[in-house]
Coordinates of C-alpha atoms in Angstrom, one line a residue:
M1 CA 79.6 105.2 137.5
T2 CA 78.6 102.3 135.2
R3 CA 82.0 102.5 133.4
L4 CA 83.9 102.6 136.7
R5 CA 81.9 99.7 137.9
A6 CA 82.7 97.7 134.8
L7 CA 86.4 98.5 135.1
S8 CA 86.3 97.5 138.8
V9 CA 84.6 94.2 137.9
A10 CA 87.2 93.6 135.1
T11 CA 90.0 94.3 137.5
V12 CA 88.6 91.9 140.1
S13 CA 88.2 89.2 137.4
I14 CA 91.7 89.6 136.2
A15 CA 93.0 89.4 139.7
A16 CA 91.0 86.3 140.3
L17 CA 92.3 84.7 137.2
W18 CA 95.8 85.6 138.1
G19 CA 95.4 84.2 141.6
A20 CA 94.0 80.9 140.2
A21 CA 96.9 80.6 137.8
A22 CA 99.4 81.3 140.5
T23 CA 97.7 78.7 142.8
A24 CA 97.9 76.1 140.0
A25 CA 101.6 76.6 139.3
P26 CA 103.6 73.4 139.8
V27 CA 105.7 73.0 142.9
K28 CA 109.3 73.5 141.9
N29 CA 111.2 72.0 144.9
I30 CA 111.8 68.3 144.9
V31 CA 113.5 66.5 147.8
L32 CA 114.6 62.9 147.3
V33 CA 115.2 60.4 150.2
H34 CA 117.0 57.2 149.4
G35 CA 116.3 53.8 151.0
A36 CA 118.2 51.1 152.9
W37 CA 121.5 49.7 151.6
A38 CA 121.7 52.6 149.1
D39 CA 122.7 56.2 148.8
G40 CA 121.7 59.3 146.9
S41 CA 123.6 58.4 143.8
G42 CA 120.8 56.0 142.8
F43 CA 118.6 59.0 142.0
R44 CA 121.0 60.4 139.3
G45 CA 118.8 59.4 136.4
V46 CA 115.6 60.8 138.1
Y47 CA 117.6 63.9 139.2
D48 CA 118.8 64.6 135.6
I49 CA 115.3 64.5 134.2
L50 CA 113.8 66.7 136.8
V51 CA 116.6 69.3 136.6
K52 CA 116.3 69.3 132.8
D53 CA 112.6 70.0 133.2
G54 CA 113.2 73.0 135.5
Y55 CA 112.8 71.6 139.0
N56 CA 115.0 72.5 142.0
V57 CA 116.1 69.1 143.2
S58 CA 117.9 68.2 146.5
V59 CA 119.0 64.7 147.5
V60 CA 119.1 63.8 151.2
A61 CA 122.2 61.9 152.4
N62 CA 120.4 60.1 155.2
P63 CA 122.8 58.0 157.2
D64 CA 120.5 55.0 157.7
T65 CA 121.5 54.9 161.4
G66 CA 118.0 55.2 162.8
V67 CA 114.6 56.6 162.0
A68 CA 115.1 59.7 164.1
D69 CA 118.6 60.3 162.6
D70 CA 117.2 59.9 159.0
V71 CA 114.2 62.2 159.7
A72 CA 116.6 64.8 161.1
A73 CA 118.8 64.6 158.0
T74 CA 115.7 65.1 155.8
Q75 CA 114.6 68.0 158.0
R76 CA 117.9 69.7 157.5
V77 CA 117.4 69.6 153.7
L78 CA 113.7 70.7 154.0
D79 CA 114.9 73.7 156.0
R80 CA 117.0 74.8 153.1
Q81 CA 114.1 74.9 150.7
D82 CA 112.5 78.1 149.6
G83 CA 108.8 77.4 149.1
P84 CA 106.6 74.3 148.9
V85 CA 108.2 70.9 148.5
I86 CA 107.3 67.5 147.0
L87 CA 109.0 64.9 149.3
V88 CA 110.0 61.6 147.6
G89 CA 111.1 58.4 149.3
H90 CA 112.3 55.0 148.0
S91 CA 111.9 51.8 150.1
Y92 CA 112.8 52.6 153.7
G93 CA 112.9 56.2 152.6
G94 CA 109.1 55.9 152.6
T95 CA 109.2 55.5 156.3
V96 CA 111.4 58.6 156.6
I97 CA 109.1 60.8 154.5
T98 CA 106.1 59.5 156.3
E99 CA 107.5 61.1 159.5
A100 CA 109.3 64.0 158.0
G101 CA 106.5 64.9 155.7
V102 CA 104.5 66.6 158.5
D103 CA 106.8 69.7 157.9
P104 CA 104.5 72.5 156.6
K105 CA 106.7 73.0 153.5
V106 CA 105.8 69.6 152.3
V107 CA 102.6 69.7 150.1
G108 CA 102.9 66.2 148.5
L109 CA 104.5 62.8 149.1
V110 CA 105.8 60.4 146.4
Y111 CA 106.5 56.8 147.4
L112 CA 108.7 54.7 145.0
A113 CA 108.3 51.0 146.0
A114 CA 108.4 52.3 149.5
F115 CA 107.1 51.6 153.0
G116 CA 104.1 53.7 154.1
P117 CA 103.4 52.7 157.7
D118 CA 100.3 53.9 159.5
E119 CA 100.4 55.3 163.1
G120 CA 101.8 52.6 165.4
E121 CA 103.0 50.4 162.6
T122 CA 106.7 49.6 161.9
T123 CA 108.8 49.4 158.8
G124 CA 109.2 45.6 159.1
Q125 CA 105.6 44.8 159.9
Y126 CA 104.6 43.7 156.4
L127 CA 107.9 42.1 155.2
P128 CA 107.8 38.4 154.4
K129 CA 108.3 36.2 157.5
G130 CA 111.7 34.6 158.0
P131 CA 115.2 35.9 158.2
L132 CA 116.4 38.7 155.9
P133 CA 119.5 38.0 153.8
I134 CA 121.6 40.3 156.0
K135 CA 124.7 40.2 158.2
V136 CA 124.7 42.5 161.3
S137 CA 127.8 44.1 162.5
K138 CA 128.7 44.2 166.2
D139 CA 127.3 47.8 166.4
G140 CA 123.9 46.9 165.0
L141 CA 124.3 47.9 161.4
A142 CA 123.2 45.4 158.8
F143 CA 124.8 44.7 155.4
F144 CA 122.7 43.0 152.7
N145 CA 124.1 39.7 151.4
R146 CA 126.0 40.4 148.2
D147 CA 124.5 37.5 146.2
A148 CA 121.0 38.4 147.3
F149 CA 121.6 42.0 146.4
L150 CA 122.8 41.0 142.9
G151 CA 120.0 38.5 142.4
G152 CA 117.0 40.2 144.1
F153 CA 117.6 43.8 145.1
A154 CA 118.5 45.2 141.7
P155 CA 118.2 42.5 139.0
D156 CA 117.1 44.9 136.3
V157 CA 120.2 47.1 136.7
P158 CA 123.2 46.4 134.4
M159 CA 125.5 44.0 136.2
P160 CA 128.5 46.4 136.5
D161 CA 126.3 49.0 138.1
R162 CA 124.7 46.3 140.3
V163 CA 128.0 45.1 141.5
F164 CA 129.1 48.6 142.4
M165 CA 125.9 49.2 144.2
A166 CA 126.3 46.0 146.3
D167 CA 129.9 46.9 147.1
A168 CA 129.1 50.5 147.9
Q169 CA 126.0 49.8 150.0
V170 CA 125.3 51.9 153.1
P171 CA 124.6 49.6 156.1
L172 CA 121.2 50.0 157.9
A173 CA 120.5 50.1 161.6
V174 CA 118.4 47.1 162.3
S175 CA 116.4 49.1 164.8
V176 CA 114.6 50.9 162.0
F177 CA 112.4 47.8 161.4
T178 CA 110.9 48.0 164.9
V179 CA 110.3 51.8 165.4
P180 CA 106.6 52.6 165.3
I181 CA 105.4 55.6 163.2
T182 CA 103.9 58.4 165.3
H183 CA 102.4 61.0 162.8
P184 CA 102.0 59.6 159.3
A185 CA 102.0 62.6 156.9
W186 CA 100.1 60.8 154.2
K187 CA 97.0 61.0 156.3
A188 CA 96.9 64.8 155.8
K189 CA 98.7 65.3 152.5
P190 CA 98.2 64.1 149.0
S191 CA 100.3 61.1 147.9
W192 CA 101.5 59.4 144.8
Y193 CA 102.8 55.8 144.7
L194 CA 104.9 53.9 142.2
V195 CA 104.4 50.1 142.6
S196 CA 107.2 47.9 141.3
S197 CA 105.4 44.8 140.1
N198 CA 108.5 42.6 140.1
D199 CA 109.8 43.7 143.5
Q200 CA 111.5 41.0 145.4
I201 CA 112.1 43.0 148.6
I202 CA 108.8 44.6 149.4
P203 CA 106.0 42.4 148.1
P204 CA 104.1 44.2 145.4
D205 CA 100.8 43.4 147.1
V206 CA 102.1 45.2 150.2
E207 CA 102.9 48.2 148.0
R208 CA 99.4 48.2 146.5
M209 CA 98.0 48.0 150.0
Y210 CA 100.0 51.0 151.1
A211 CA 98.9 53.0 148.0
K212 CA 95.2 52.1 148.4
R213 CA 95.2 52.9 152.1
M214 CA 96.7 56.3 151.6
K215 CA 94.4 56.9 148.6
A216 CA 97.5 57.6 146.5
T217 CA 97.5 58.3 142.8
T218 CA 99.1 55.1 141.7
E219 CA 101.1 53.8 138.8
E220 CA 102.8 50.4 138.3
V221 CA 106.0 49.7 136.5
A222 CA 107.4 46.2 135.6
G223 CA 110.6 46.7 137.5
S224 CA 112.6 45.5 140.5
H225 CA 112.8 47.1 143.9
V226 CA 115.0 49.8 142.3
A227 CA 112.8 50.4 139.3
F228 CA 113.4 54.2 139.7
I229 CA 117.0 53.4 138.6
S230 CA 116.1 51.1 135.7
H231 CA 113.1 53.2 134.7
P232 CA 114.0 56.8 135.8
D233 CA 111.6 58.3 133.2
V234 CA 108.6 56.6 134.9
A235 CA 109.6 57.7 138.4
A236 CA 110.4 61.3 137.2
H237 CA 107.0 61.5 135.4
L238 CA 105.1 60.5 138.6
I239 CA 107.1 63.0 140.6
E240 CA 106.3 65.8 138.1
E241 CA 102.6 64.8 138.2
A242 CA 102.7 65.2 141.9
A243 CA 104.4 68.6 141.6
K244 CA 101.6 69.7 139.2
G245 CA 98.8 68.1 141.2
A246 CA 99.9 69.4 144.6
G247 CA 100.2 72.9 143.2
K248 CA 96.4 73.0 142.3

């Protein structure tokens, strides 16, 4: 009996250790959501690092035609995931993941110089006062001024790439700035935040406020609004930390 009891205890202990190890396994599915006046190609550097490190990475082609449309586009990609997900958003993509992140598959959120509105807040609420350097089409889609894009949106990206980004920009529905958030996912799920300390689009102090408010694990990088492009290793590292941390 004593021997059987010892074997039983050993079996239980091994099972408990196996269960703890399984629980601590990193999340392997990463979903990336781009921001305004951009597309998914900006994530190529981050994507390559994550894939090389063994992650299953999907990039959402959100149309930037409205918060509901962009959340729906993200949901379609989340529905394709097998298992838990780290959901990542840049800039306006932060607004999108704040709403879409309530999906039960999402176990962690990563904000890259991104908006992180609270319930009832809007994307444009904490932007500097005054007109944005945009030109709005007759159907309500805004293009970012080319000179402002080159000088302020992506100043730490090599000029040939910067010019291409400006000329390939995806216009943004101006309505996204005034739509209030209904169910901010960061209130219920762990978050990580990468502050771009040289950001000329979202004030860095606003980014720090978002990060502090959501109690996010926070890092800073001396980069522009698109520091995830100029410093993909820093962004990828934070995403991987989120995958490991959310898996505990």
